Every structure is written in C-alpha cells, then in structure tokens.
Amino acid sequence: AQSVTQPDARVTVSEGASLQLRCKYSYFGTPYLFWYVQYPRQGLQLLLKYYPGDPVVQGVNGFEAEFSKSNSSFHLRKASVHWSDWAVYFCAVSMDTGGLSGKLTFGEGTQVTVIS
Amino acid sequence: EAAVTQSPRSKVAVTGGKVTLSCHQTNNHDYMYWYRQDTGHGLRLIHYSYVADSTEKGDIPDGYKASRPSQENFSLILELASLSQTAVYFCASTAGTGTTEVFFGKGTRLTVV
C-alpha cells in the first residue's frame, strides 16, 4: 500500500531564511505527488504537483519541490520565508491523474512556525 | 474559483446520536470525497463518489455512511456517533477529466461528547 512520511512534525524558521520540508513516499508504480498548505481553520490549498517529467516543479508563492525516484522523496523548498508562510504543510500521493486524483494518501503534516 | 461549501462548520454531538455533515459544490465536478483529519495527523479518506446515487468506500469507512443524492451534494452520515469520531471533516471535489486539481472545503469540526 502506498504511504507518505513527513519526518519533521515541526519546523521553526526565521523570516527571510530558506525552508526545506522533507517528504518520503512509498509507492509501487508511477506516483503523482502533491504539496498542500493548510492555514489556520482553513481547508487545504494546492501548492504544487508533480507528474512524471521534469523532477523540479514550481508552485505558488515561490515554492518549488524536487522529485527523486532513487530516494523516494519529494522535498519542498522556499528560498526566503515570509511570515505568511506560517501554516501546516502536507505531502500527498495519488495513483491517478483523472477523477480519482482526489484519492490521496497524506503524510502527517509539518507545522511551520516563522519567527522574526 | 471552484467552490466547496460544508455545513455546519462546527457541531457538538452526543454519543450514540445521529450526525449528518453536508457538502455542496458548484464546480460541476463528478467526483466528491470525504476525509477526516485528527489532531496532528494528515487526512484520511472515508468515502467517495463519482456519480450521483453511488458511493464507494475509502480507507476508513467503518462507522460512516455516505449519500450522493445529486451531483452537487454529498453527505456524510454517522448513525451512532462515538467519541473516536471527534475530528475535523473535509469534503473535496474534482473533475472527472481535464484538470486534476482537488478543491477542498473549509472543514467541519465535529466534537462528540
């Protein structure tokens, strides 16, 4: 069965510093990978998605992620964090790109705290 | 902008009581989903549907029923609410073809006492 692991439950970063959030997946076949962000008391919003192709994908608000098949990883990065990036970030995997793309397996999430 | 609306946004229910969570989407999407989120954890799929009058079991369906009376509406039903069902519930929708983005509602916080 597919699974997603986010090894860091909490990350604290200074405003303006760089950020990397780790994601490891376990999946037999071709994975479709996603990063979602959840702001307080809000639903999830898509940051970026990976479909087989270029391993580095660009997302919204300056986020990017890099897929590594050899490491089974899909790490998220941002060069310079803003206080508005304070949120919970979820990595997720799907086995479908069509209608069943909503059948997602999520990691546990990483709480990002931004300090000045 | 695609819209998924959940009601109520918050609810307190009594153990053993019946609870119905509602979801309405105006995206003309075929696929709808119900997830639950427990504190400190990711979302887990409960039920989903790809056409009106039909529902499918997700990864954790026990204790839940789902109903899809129309393309726009998808309900989650707890016939006998239990303490362990205290969680935040999210509804989501996606199109059957074309764009694959999944749109989530803002969630319903359910507390069973």
JSON list of C-alpha atoms in Angstrom, two decimals:
[
{"chain": "A", "resi": 1, "resn": "ALA", "atom": "CA", "xyz": [0.00, 0.00, 0.00]},
{"chain": "A", "resi": 2, "resn": "GLN", "atom": "CA", "xyz": [1.13, 3.50, -0.67]},
{"chain": "A", "resi": 3, "resn": "SER", "atom": "CA", "xyz": [2.31, 5.68, 2.18]},
{"chain": "A", "resi": 4, "resn": "VAL", "atom": "CA", "xyz": [3.80, 9.09, 2.79]},
{"chain": "A", "resi": 5, "resn": "THR", "atom": "CA", "xyz": [6.10, 10.10, 5.64]},
{"chain": "A", "resi": 6, "resn": "GLN", "atom": "CA", "xyz": [6.97, 13.58, 6.73]},
{"chain": "A", "resi": 7, "resn": "PRO", "atom": "CA", "xyz": [9.71, 13.10, 9.31]},
{"chain": "A", "resi": 8, "resn": "ASP", "atom": "CA", "xyz": [9.57, 16.61, 10.75]},
{"chain": "A", "resi": 9, "resn": "ALA", "atom": "CA", "xyz": [6.43, 17.33, 12.75]},
{"chain": "A", "resi": 10, "resn": "ARG", "atom": "CA", "xyz": [7.51, 20.93, 13.46]},
{"chain": "A", "resi": 11, "resn": "VAL", "atom": "CA", "xyz": [9.94, 23.33, 11.82]},
{"chain": "A", "resi": 12, "resn": "THR", "atom": "CA", "xyz": [10.81, 26.81, 13.06]},
{"chain": "A", "resi": 13, "resn": "VAL", "atom": "CA", "xyz": [12.40, 29.22, 10.62]},
{"chain": "A", "resi": 14, "resn": "SER", "atom": "CA", "xyz": [13.37, 32.87, 10.69]},
{"chain": "A", "resi": 15, "resn": "GLU", "atom": "CA", "xyz": [11.67, 35.24, 8.31]},
{"chain": "A", "resi": 16, "resn": "GLY", "atom": "CA", "xyz": [13.83, 35.62, 5.22]},
{"chain": "A", "resi": 17, "resn": "ALA", "atom": "CA", "xyz": [15.64, 32.32, 5.77]},
{"chain": "A", "resi": 18, "resn": "SER", "atom": "CA", "xyz": [15.34, 29.34, 3.49]},
{"chain": "A", "resi": 19, "resn": "LEU", "atom": "CA", "xyz": [12.99, 26.45, 4.18]},
{"chain": "A", "resi": 20, "resn": "GLN", "atom": "CA", "xyz": [13.07, 22.77, 3.29]},
{"chain": "A", "resi": 21, "resn": "LEU", "atom": "CA", "xyz": [10.35, 20.32, 4.22]},
{"chain": "A", "resi": 22, "resn": "ARG", "atom": "CA", "xyz": [11.01, 16.63, 3.75]},
{"chain": "A", "resi": 23, "resn": "CYS", "atom": "CA", "xyz": [8.68, 14.06, 2.27]},
{"chain": "A", "resi": 24, "resn": "LYS", "atom": "CA", "xyz": [9.32, 10.37, 1.65]},
{"chain": "A", "resi": 25, "resn": "TYR", "atom": "CA", "xyz": [6.85, 8.20, -0.19]},
{"chain": "A", "resi": 26, "resn": "SER", "atom": "CA", "xyz": [6.34, 4.51, -0.67]},
{"chain": "A", "resi": 27, "resn": "TYR", "atom": "CA", "xyz": [4.52, 3.55, -3.81]},
{"chain": "A", "resi": 28, "resn": "PHE", "atom": "CA", "xyz": [4.57, 0.76, -6.34]},
{"chain": "A", "resi": 29, "resn": "GLY", "atom": "CA", "xyz": [4.21, 2.31, -9.75]},
{"chain": "A", "resi": 30, "resn": "THR", "atom": "CA", "xyz": [4.26, 5.86, -11.01]},
{"chain": "A", "resi": 31, "resn": "PRO", "atom": "CA", "xyz": [3.41, 8.29, -8.25]},
{"chain": "A", "resi": 32, "resn": "TYR", "atom": "CA", "xyz": [1.69, 11.60, -8.66]},
{"chain": "A", "resi": 33, "resn": "LEU", "atom": "CA", "xyz": [2.86, 13.82, -5.81]},
{"chain": "A", "resi": 34, "resn": "PHE", "atom": "CA", "xyz": [1.47, 16.95, -4.26]},
{"chain": "A", "resi": 35, "resn": "TRP", "atom": "CA", "xyz": [2.18, 19.52, -1.61]},
{"chain": "A", "resi": 36, "resn": "TYR", "atom": "CA", "xyz": [-0.77, 21.18, 0.11]},
{"chain": "A", "resi": 37, "resn": "VAL", "atom": "CA", "xyz": [-0.82, 24.01, 2.63]},
{"chain": "A", "resi": 38, "resn": "GLN", "atom": "CA", "xyz": [-3.39, 24.45, 5.39]},
{"chain": "A", "resi": 39, "resn": "TYR", "atom": "CA", "xyz": [-3.76, 27.85, 7.01]},
{"chain": "A", "resi": 40, "resn": "PRO", "atom": "CA", "xyz": [-5.45, 28.04, 10.42]},
{"chain": "A", "resi": 41, "resn": "ARG", "atom": "CA", "xyz": [-9.10, 26.96, 10.32]},
{"chain": "A", "resi": 42, "resn": "GLN", "atom": "CA", "xyz": [-8.97, 26.68, 6.53]},
{"chain": "A", "resi": 43, "resn": "GLY", "atom": "CA", "xyz": [-9.18, 23.90, 4.01]},
{"chain": "A", "resi": 44, "resn": "LEU", "atom": "CA", "xyz": [-6.24, 22.64, 2.06]},
{"chain": "A", "resi": 45, "resn": "GLN", "atom": "CA", "xyz": [-4.81, 24.59, -0.86]},
{"chain": "A", "resi": 46, "resn": "LEU", "atom": "CA", "xyz": [-2.62, 23.11, -3.56]},
{"chain": "A", "resi": 47, "resn": "LEU", "atom": "CA", "xyz": [0.95, 24.46, -3.62]},
{"chain": "A", "resi": 48, "resn": "LEU", "atom": "CA", "xyz": [2.31, 22.34, -6.43]},
{"chain": "A", "resi": 49, "resn": "LYS", "atom": "CA", "xyz": [2.03, 18.98, -8.13]},
{"chain": "A", "resi": 50, "resn": "TYR", "atom": "CA", "xyz": [4.38, 16.51, -9.78]},
{"chain": "A", "resi": 51, "resn": "TYR", "atom": "CA", "xyz": [3.54, 14.36, -12.76]},
{"chain": "A", "resi": 52, "resn": "PRO", "atom": "CA", "xyz": [6.28, 12.27, -14.41]},
{"chain": "A", "resi": 53, "resn": "GLY", "atom": "CA", "xyz": [8.60, 14.64, -16.21]},
{"chain": "A", "resi": 54, "resn": "ASP", "atom": "CA", "xyz": [10.87, 17.41, -15.02]},
{"chain": "A", "resi": 55, "resn": "PRO", "atom": "CA", "xyz": [11.85, 16.46, -11.44]},
{"chain": "A", "resi": 56, "resn": "VAL", "atom": "CA", "xyz": [11.80, 20.07, -10.25]},
{"chain": "A", "resi": 57, "resn": "VAL", "atom": "CA", "xyz": [8.36, 21.64, -10.17]},
{"chain": "A", "resi": 58, "resn": "GLN", "atom": "CA", "xyz": [7.44, 25.20, -9.43]},
{"chain": "A", "resi": 59, "resn": "GLY", "atom": "CA", "xyz": [4.45, 26.15, -7.33]},
{"chain": "A", "resi": 60, "resn": "VAL", "atom": "CA", "xyz": [2.73, 29.21, -5.99]},
{"chain": "A", "resi": 61, "resn": "ASN", "atom": "CA", "xyz": [4.25, 31.82, -3.69]},
{"chain": "A", "resi": 62, "resn": "GLY", "atom": "CA", "xyz": [7.85, 30.91, -4.53]},
{"chain": "A", "resi": 63, "resn": "PHE", "atom": "CA", "xyz": [7.65, 27.26, -3.52]},
{"chain": "A", "resi": 64, "resn": "GLU", "atom": "CA", "xyz": [9.30, 24.50, -5.50]},
{"chain": "A", "resi": 65, "resn": "ALA", "atom": "CA", "xyz": [9.79, 20.79, -4.98]},
{"chain": "A", "resi": 66, "resn": "GLU", "atom": "CA", "xyz": [12.15, 18.19, -6.29]},
{"chain": "A", "resi": 67, "resn": "PHE", "atom": "CA", "xyz": [11.22, 14.61, -7.05]},
{"chain": "A", "resi": 68, "resn": "SER", "atom": "CA", "xyz": [13.83, 11.88, -6.59]},
{"chain": "A", "resi": 69, "resn": "LYS", "atom": "CA", "xyz": [12.94, 8.37, -7.65]},
{"chain": "A", "resi": 70, "resn": "SER", "atom": "CA", "xyz": [16.15, 6.91, -6.23]},
{"chain": "A", "resi": 71, "resn": "ASN", "atom": "CA", "xyz": [15.49, 8.43, -2.82]},
{"chain": "A", "resi": 72, "resn": "SER", "atom": "CA", "xyz": [11.69, 8.09, -2.95]},
{"chain": "A", "resi": 73, "resn": "SER", "atom": "CA", "xyz": [11.49, 11.70, -1.93]},
{"chain": "A", "resi": 74, "resn": "PHE", "atom": "CA", "xyz": [9.61, 14.85, -2.84]},
{"chain": "A", "resi": 75, "resn": "HIS", "atom": "CA", "xyz": [11.08, 17.66, -0.75]},
{"chain": "A", "resi": 76, "resn": "LEU", "atom": "CA", "xyz": [9.60, 21.15, -0.69]},
{"chain": "A", "resi": 77, "resn": "ARG", "atom": "CA", "xyz": [11.77, 24.28, -0.71]},
{"chain": "A", "resi": 78, "resn": "LYS", "atom": "CA", "xyz": [11.45, 28.01, -0.49]},
{"chain": "A", "resi": 79, "resn": "ALA", "atom": "CA", "xyz": [14.38, 30.40, -0.75]},
{"chain": "A", "resi": 80, "resn": "SER", "atom": "CA", "xyz": [13.07, 33.14, 1.52]},
{"chain": "A", "resi": 81, "resn": "VAL", "atom": "CA", "xyz": [10.27, 32.56, 4.00]},
{"chain": "A", "resi": 82, "resn": "HIS", "atom": "CA", "xyz": [7.63, 35.19, 4.75]},
{"chain": "A", "resi": 83, "resn": "TRP", "atom": "CA", "xyz": [5.60, 35.39, 7.93]},
{"chain": "A", "resi": 84, "resn": "SER", "atom": "CA", "xyz": [2.52, 34.48, 5.88]},
{"chain": "A", "resi": 85, "resn": "ASP", "atom": "CA", "xyz": [4.04, 31.04, 5.29]},
{"chain": "A", "resi": 86, "resn": "TRP", "atom": "CA", "xyz": [3.14, 30.12, 8.87]},
{"chain": "A", "resi": 87, "resn": "ALA", "atom": "CA", "xyz": [0.94, 27.06, 8.25]},
{"chain": "A", "resi": 88, "resn": "VAL", "atom": "CA", "xyz": [0.79, 23.28, 8.13]},
{"chain": "A", "resi": 89, "resn": "TYR", "atom": "CA", "xyz": [2.19, 21.64, 5.02]},
{"chain": "A", "resi": 90, "resn": "PHE", "atom": "CA", "xyz": [1.08, 18.25, 3.76]},
{"chain": "A", "resi": 91, "resn": "CYS", "atom": "CA", "xyz": [2.73, 15.98, 1.25]},
{"chain": "A", "resi": 92, "resn": "ALA", "atom": "CA", "xyz": [0.38, 13.61, -0.57]},
{"chain": "A", "resi": 93, "resn": "VAL", "atom": "CA", "xyz": [0.46, 10.92, -3.23]},
{"chain": "A", "resi": 94, "resn": "SER", "atom": "CA", "xyz": [-2.18, 9.79, -5.69]},
{"chain": "A", "resi": 95, "resn": "MET", "atom": "CA", "xyz": [-2.26, 6.93, -8.12]},
{"chain": "A", "resi": 96, "resn": "ASP", "atom": "CA", "xyz": [-4.43, 8.72, -10.62]},
{"chain": "A", "resi": 97, "resn": "THR", "atom": "CA", "xyz": [-4.45, 11.89, -12.62]},
{"chain": "A", "resi": 98, "resn": "GLY", "atom": "CA", "xyz": [-8.08, 11.83, -13.62]},
{"chain": "A", "resi": 99, "resn": "GLY", "atom": "CA", "xyz": [-11.18, 11.91, -11.49]},
{"chain": "A", "resi": 100, "resn": "LEU", "atom": "CA", "xyz": [-9.68, 9.61, -8.90]},
{"chain": "A", "resi": 101, "resn": "SER", "atom": "CA", "xyz": [-6.88, 12.11, -8.33]},
{"chain": "A", "resi": 102, "resn": "GLY", "atom": "CA", "xyz": [-8.82, 13.00, -5.22]},
{"chain": "A", "resi": 103, "resn": "LYS", "atom": "CA", "xyz": [-7.96, 9.63, -3.69]},
{"chain": "A", "resi": 104, "resn": "LEU", "atom": "CA", "xyz": [-4.97, 11.00, -1.87]},
{"chain": "A", "resi": 105, "resn": "THR", "atom": "CA", "xyz": [-2.74, 9.46, 0.76]},
{"chain": "A", "resi": 106, "resn": "PHE", "atom": "CA", "xyz": [-1.40, 12.18, 3.04]},
{"chain": "A", "resi": 107, "resn": "GLY", "atom": "CA", "xyz": [1.63, 12.48, 5.24]},
{"chain": "A", "resi": 108, "resn": "GLU", "atom": "CA", "xyz": [1.25, 13.57, 8.84]},
{"chain": "A", "resi": 109, "resn": "GLY", "atom": "CA", "xyz": [1.96, 17.19, 8.07]},
{"chain": "A", "resi": 110, "resn": "THR", "atom": "CA", "xyz": [4.70, 19.63, 9.11]},
{"chain": "A", "resi": 111, "resn": "GLN", "atom": "CA", "xyz": [3.84, 22.68, 11.18]},
{"chain": "A", "resi": 112, "resn": "VAL", "atom": "CA", "xyz": [5.95, 25.63, 10.03]},
{"chain": "A", "resi": 113, "resn": "THR", "atom": "CA", "xyz": [6.43, 28.46, 12.50]},
{"chain": "A", "resi": 114, "resn": "VAL", "atom": "CA", "xyz": [8.00, 31.70, 11.28]},
{"chain": "A", "resi": 115, "resn": "ILE", "atom": "CA", "xyz": [9.87, 33.89, 13.76]},
{"chain": "A", "resi": 116, "resn": "SER", "atom": "CA", "xyz": [11.20, 37.40, 13.27]},
{"chain": "B", "resi": 1, "resn": "GLU", "atom": "CA", "xyz": [-12.85, 29.90, -8.47]},
{"chain": "B", "resi": 2, "resn": "ALA", "atom": "CA", "xyz": [-14.12, 26.44, -7.63]},
{"chain": "B", "resi": 3, "resn": "ALA", "atom": "CA", "xyz": [-16.24, 26.30, -4.50]},
{"chain": "B", "resi": 4, "resn": "VAL", "atom": "CA", "xyz": [-16.92, 23.56, -1.99]},
{"chain": "B", "resi": 5, "resn": "THR", "atom": "CA", "xyz": [-19.18, 24.53, 0.89]},
{"chain": "B", "resi": 6, "resn": "GLN", "atom": "CA", "xyz": [-19.56, 22.49, 4.04]},
{"chain": "B", "resi": 7, "resn": "SER", "atom": "CA", "xyz": [-22.23, 22.78, 6.69]},
{"chain": "B", "resi": 8, "resn": "PRO", "atom": "CA", "xyz": [-22.24, 23.06, 9.57]},
{"chain": "B", "resi": 9, "resn": "ARG", "atom": "CA", "xyz": [-18.75, 24.44, 10.18]},
{"chain": "B", "resi": 10, "resn": "SER", "atom": "CA", "xyz": [-18.83, 23.22, 13.74]},
{"chain": "B", "resi": 11, "resn": "LYS", "atom": "CA", "xyz": [-21.01, 20.78, 15.64]},
{"chain": "B", "resi": 12, "resn": "VAL", "atom": "CA", "xyz": [-21.22, 19.16, 19.05]},
{"chain": "B", "resi": 13, "resn": "ALA", "atom": "CA", "xyz": [-22.96, 15.80, 19.07]},
{"chain": "B", "resi": 14, "resn": "VAL", "atom": "CA", "xyz": [-23.96, 13.36, 21.78]},
{"chain": "B", "resi": 15, "resn": "THR", "atom": "CA", "xyz": [-22.54, 9.85, 21.87]},
{"chain": "B", "resi": 16, "resn": "GLY", "atom": "CA", "xyz": [-24.97, 7.48, 20.18]},
{"chain": "B", "resi": 17, "resn": "GLY", "atom": "CA", "xyz": [-26.72, 10.25, 18.28]},
{"chain": "B", "resi": 18, "resn": "LYS", "atom": "CA", "xyz": [-27.05, 10.63, 14.53]},
{"chain": "B", "resi": 19, "resn": "VAL", "atom": "CA", "xyz": [-24.94, 13.23, 12.76]},
{"chain": "B", "resi": 20, "resn": "THR", "atom": "CA", "xyz": [-25.17, 14.40, 9.17]},
{"chain": "B", "resi": 21, "resn": "LEU", "atom": "CA", "xyz": [-22.47, 16.53, 7.60]},
{"chain": "B", "resi": 22, "resn": "SER", "atom": "CA", "xyz": [-23.31, 18.21, 4.32]},
{"chain": "B", "resi": 23, "resn": "CYS", "atom": "CA", "xyz": [-21.22, 19.25, 1.37]},
{"chain": "B", "resi": 24, "resn": "HIS", "atom": "CA", "xyz": [-22.26, 21.27, -1.67]},
{"chain": "B", "resi": 25, "resn": "GLN", "atom": "CA", "xyz": [-20.13, 22.05, -4.69]},
{"chain": "B", "resi": 26, "resn": "THR", "atom": "CA", "xyz": [-20.79, 24.42, -7.54]},
{"chain": "B", "resi": 27, "resn": "ASN", "atom": "CA", "xyz": [-17.89, 23.22, -9.68]},
{"chain": "B", "resi": 28, "resn": "ASN", "atom": "CA", "xyz": [-19.87, 20.81, -11.84]},
{"chain": "B", "resi": 29, "resn": "HIS", "atom": "CA", "xyz": [-17.44, 18.13, -10.67]},
{"chain": "B", "resi": 30, "resn": "ASP", "atom": "CA", "xyz": [-18.25, 14.45, -10.90]},
{"chain": "B", "resi": 31, "resn": "TYR", "atom": "CA", "xyz": [-16.03, 13.25, -8.05]},
{"chain": "B", "resi": 32, "resn": "MET", "atom": "CA", "xyz": [-16.54, 14.08, -4.40]},
{"chain": "B", "resi": 33, "resn": "TYR", "atom": "CA", "xyz": [-14.72, 12.91, -1.31]},
{"chain": "B", "resi": 34, "resn": "TRP", "atom": "CA", "xyz": [-14.96, 12.89, 2.47]},
{"chain": "B", "resi": 35, "resn": "TYR", "atom": "CA", "xyz": [-11.82, 12.98, 4.58]},
{"chain": "B", "resi": 36, "resn": "ARG", "atom": "CA", "xyz": [-11.23, 13.17, 8.31]},
{"chain": "B", "resi": 37, "resn": "GLN", "atom": "CA", "xyz": [-8.34, 14.89, 9.99]},
{"chain": "B", "resi": 38, "resn": "ASP", "atom": "CA", "xyz": [-7.26, 14.09, 13.52]},
{"chain": "B", "resi": 39, "resn": "THR", "atom": "CA", "xyz": [-5.13, 16.48, 15.51]},
{"chain": "B", "resi": 40, "resn": "GLY", "atom": "CA", "xyz": [-1.54, 16.24, 14.40]},
{"chain": "B", "resi": 41, "resn": "HIS", "atom": "CA", "xyz": [-2.29, 13.91, 11.52]},
{"chain": "B", "resi": 42, "resn": "GLY", "atom": "CA", "xyz": [-2.89, 14.05, 7.84]},
{"chain": "B", "resi": 43, "resn": "LEU", "atom": "CA", "xyz": [-6.21, 13.49, 6.14]},
{"chain": "B", "resi": 44, "resn": "ARG", "atom": "CA", "xyz": [-7.65, 10.01, 5.65]},
{"chain": "B", "resi": 45, "resn": "LEU", "atom": "CA", "xyz": [-10.24, 9.08, 3.06]},
{"chain": "B", "resi": 46, "resn": "ILE", "atom": "CA", "xyz": [-13.62, 7.87, 4.38]},
{"chain": "B", "resi": 47, "resn": "HIS", "atom": "CA", "xyz": [-15.91, 7.66, 1.34]},
{"chain": "B", "resi": 48, "resn": "TYR", "atom": "CA", "xyz": [-16.02, 9.00, -2.17]},
{"chain": "B", "resi": 49, "resn": "SER", "atom": "CA", "xyz": [-18.41, 9.15, -5.10]},
{"chain": "B", "resi": 50, "resn": "TYR", "atom": "CA", "xyz": [-18.01, 9.55, -8.83]},
{"chain": "B", "resi": 51, "resn": "VAL", "atom": "CA", "xyz": [-21.67, 9.76, -9.80]},
{"chain": "B", "resi": 52, "resn": "ALA", "atom": "CA", "xyz": [-24.96, 10.65, -8.20]},
{"chain": "B", "resi": 53, "resn": "ASP", "atom": "CA", "xyz": [-26.71, 7.85, -6.28]},
{"chain": "B", "resi": 54, "resn": "SER", "atom": "CA", "xyz": [-23.48, 5.89, -5.92]},
{"chain": "B", "resi": 55, "resn": "THR", "atom": "CA", "xyz": [-20.80, 5.90, -3.23]},
{"chain": "B", "resi": 56, "resn": "GLU", "atom": "CA", "xyz": [-17.57, 3.98, -2.65]},
{"chain": "B", "resi": 57, "resn": "LYS", "atom": "CA", "xyz": [-15.67, 3.07, 0.48]},
{"chain": "B", "resi": 58, "resn": "GLY", "atom": "CA", "xyz": [-12.39, 4.78, 1.16]},
{"chain": "B", "resi": 59, "resn": "ASP", "atom": "CA", "xyz": [-9.64, 3.74, 3.55]},
{"chain": "B", "resi": 60, "resn": "ILE", "atom": "CA", "xyz": [-11.55, 4.16, 6.83]},
{"chain": "B", "resi": 61, "resn": "PRO", "atom": "CA", "xyz": [-15.29, 3.68, 6.12]},
{"chain": "B", "resi": 62, "resn": "ASP", "atom": "CA", "xyz": [-16.28, 1.89, 9.34]},
{"chain": "B", "resi": 63, "resn": "GLY", "atom": "CA", "xyz": [-18.85, 3.84, 11.33]},
{"chain": "B", "resi": 64, "resn": "TYR", "atom": "CA", "xyz": [-19.72, 6.12, 8.42]},
{"chain": "B", "resi": 65, "resn": "LYS", "atom": "CA", "xyz": [-22.24, 6.14, 5.62]},
{"chain": "B", "resi": 66, "resn": "ALA", "atom": "CA", "xyz": [-22.31, 8.45, 2.62]},
{"chain": "B", "resi": 67, "resn": "SER", "atom": "CA", "xyz": [-25.07, 9.72, 0.38]},
{"chain": "B", "resi": 68, "resn": "ARG", "atom": "CA", "xyz": [-24.84, 11.41, -3.03]},
{"chain": "B", "resi": 69, "resn": "PRO", "atom": "CA", "xyz": [-28.38, 12.46, -3.97]},
{"chain": "B", "resi": 70, "resn": "SER", "atom": "CA", "xyz": [-27.21, 14.78, -6.75]},
{"chain": "B", "resi": 71, "resn": "GLN", "atom": "CA", "xyz": [-24.04, 15.81, -8.49]},
{"chain": "B", "resi": 72, "resn": "GLU", "atom": "CA", "xyz": [-23.77, 18.89, -6.29]},
{"chain": "B", "resi": 73, "resn": "ASN", "atom": "CA", "xyz": [-24.41, 17.34, -2.88]},
{"chain": "B", "resi": 74, "resn": "PHE", "atom": "CA", "xyz": [-22.55, 14.73, -0.85]},
{"chain": "B", "resi": 75, "resn": "SER", "atom": "CA", "xyz": [-23.37, 13.92, 2.76]},
{"chain": "B", "resi": 76, "resn": "LEU", "atom": "CA", "xyz": [-21.52, 12.02, 5.45]},
{"chain": "B", "resi": 77, "resn": "ILE", "atom": "CA", "xyz": [-23.68, 10.24, 8.00]},
{"chain": "B", "resi": 78, "resn": "LEU", "atom": "CA", "xyz": [-22.70, 8.99, 11.43]},
{"chain": "B", "resi": 79, "resn": "GLU", "atom": "CA", "xyz": [-25.61, 6.78, 12.52]},
{"chain": "B", "resi": 80, "resn": "LEU", "atom": "CA", "xyz": [-24.26, 6.23, 16.04]},
{"chain": "B", "resi": 81, "resn": "ALA", "atom": "CA", "xyz": [-21.68, 8.87, 16.84]},
{"chain": "B", "resi": 82, "resn": "SER", "atom": "CA", "xyz": [-18.81, 7.80, 19.07]},
{"chain": "B", "resi": 83, "resn": "LEU", "atom": "CA", "xyz": [-16.09, 9.67, 20.93]},
{"chain": "B", "resi": 84, "resn": "SER", "atom": "CA", "xyz": [-13.48, 8.37, 18.50]},
{"chain": "B", "resi": 85, "resn": "GLN", "atom": "CA", "xyz": [-15.21, 10.21, 15.66]},
{"chain": "B", "resi": 86, "resn": "THR", "atom": "CA", "xyz": [-14.27, 13.57, 17.10]},
{"chain": "B", "resi": 87, "resn": "ALA", "atom": "CA", "xyz": [-12.26, 15.13, 14.28]},
{"chain": "B", "resi": 88, "resn": "VAL", "atom": "CA", "xyz": [-12.30, 17.72, 11.54]},
{"chain": "B", "resi": 89, "resn": "TYR", "atom": "CA", "xyz": [-14.03, 16.54, 8.38]},
{"chain": "B", "resi": 90, "resn": "PHE", "atom": "CA", "xyz": [-13.20, 17.82, 4.93]},
{"chain": "B", "resi": 91, "resn": "CYS", "atom": "CA", "xyz": [-15.16, 17.49, 1.74]},
{"chain": "B", "resi": 92, "resn": "ALA", "atom": "CA", "xyz": [-13.43, 17.76, -1.62]},
{"chain": "B", "resi": 93, "resn": "SER", "atom": "CA", "xyz": [-14.30, 17.62, -5.29]},
{"chain": "B", "resi": 94, "resn": "THR", "atom": "CA", "xyz": [-12.50, 17.14, -8.57]},
{"chain": "B", "resi": 95, "resn": "ALA", "atom": "CA", "xyz": [-13.44, 16.91, -12.20]},
{"chain": "B", "resi": 96, "resn": "GLY", "atom": "CA", "xyz": [-13.57, 13.55, -13.95]},
{"chain": "B", "resi": 97, "resn": "THR", "atom": "CA", "xyz": [-11.33, 14.65, -16.77]},
{"chain": "B", "resi": 98, "resn": "GLY", "atom": "CA", "xyz": [-9.10, 17.55, -17.61]},
{"chain": "B", "resi": 99, "resn": "THR", "atom": "CA", "xyz": [-7.86, 19.46, -14.62]},
{"chain": "B", "resi": 100, "resn": "THR", "atom": "CA", "xyz": [-6.88, 17.23, -11.75]},
{"chain": "B", "resi": 101, "resn": "GLU", "atom": "CA", "xyz": [-6.78, 19.81, -9.00]},
{"chain": "B", "resi": 102, "resn": "VAL", "atom": "CA", "xyz": [-8.70, 18.77, -5.91]},
{"chain": "B", "resi": 103, "resn": "PHE", "atom": "CA", "xyz": [-10.73, 21.51, -4.25]},
{"chain": "B", "resi": 104, "resn": "PHE", "atom": "CA", "xyz": [-11.31, 21.26, -0.52]},
{"chain": "B", "resi": 105, "resn": "GLY", "atom": "CA", "xyz": [-13.98, 22.79, 1.67]},
{"chain": "B", "resi": 106, "resn": "LYS", "atom": "CA", "xyz": [-13.05, 24.63, 4.86]},
{"chain": "B", "resi": 107, "resn": "GLY", "atom": "CA", "xyz": [-13.91, 21.70, 7.08]},
{"chain": "B", "resi": 108, "resn": "THR", "atom": "CA", "xyz": [-16.43, 20.79, 9.77]},
{"chain": "B", "resi": 109, "resn": "ARG", "atom": "CA", "xyz": [-15.16, 20.49, 13.32]},
{"chain": "B", "resi": 110, "resn": "LEU", "atom": "CA", "xyz": [-17.14, 17.69, 15.00]},
{"chain": "B", "resi": 111, "resn": "THR", "atom": "CA", "xyz": [-16.93, 17.11, 18.73]},
{"chain": "B", "resi": 112, "resn": "VAL", "atom": "CA", "xyz": [-18.67, 14.06, 20.14]},
{"chain": "B", "resi": 113, "resn": "VAL", "atom": "CA", "xyz": [-19.31, 14.21, 23.88]}
]
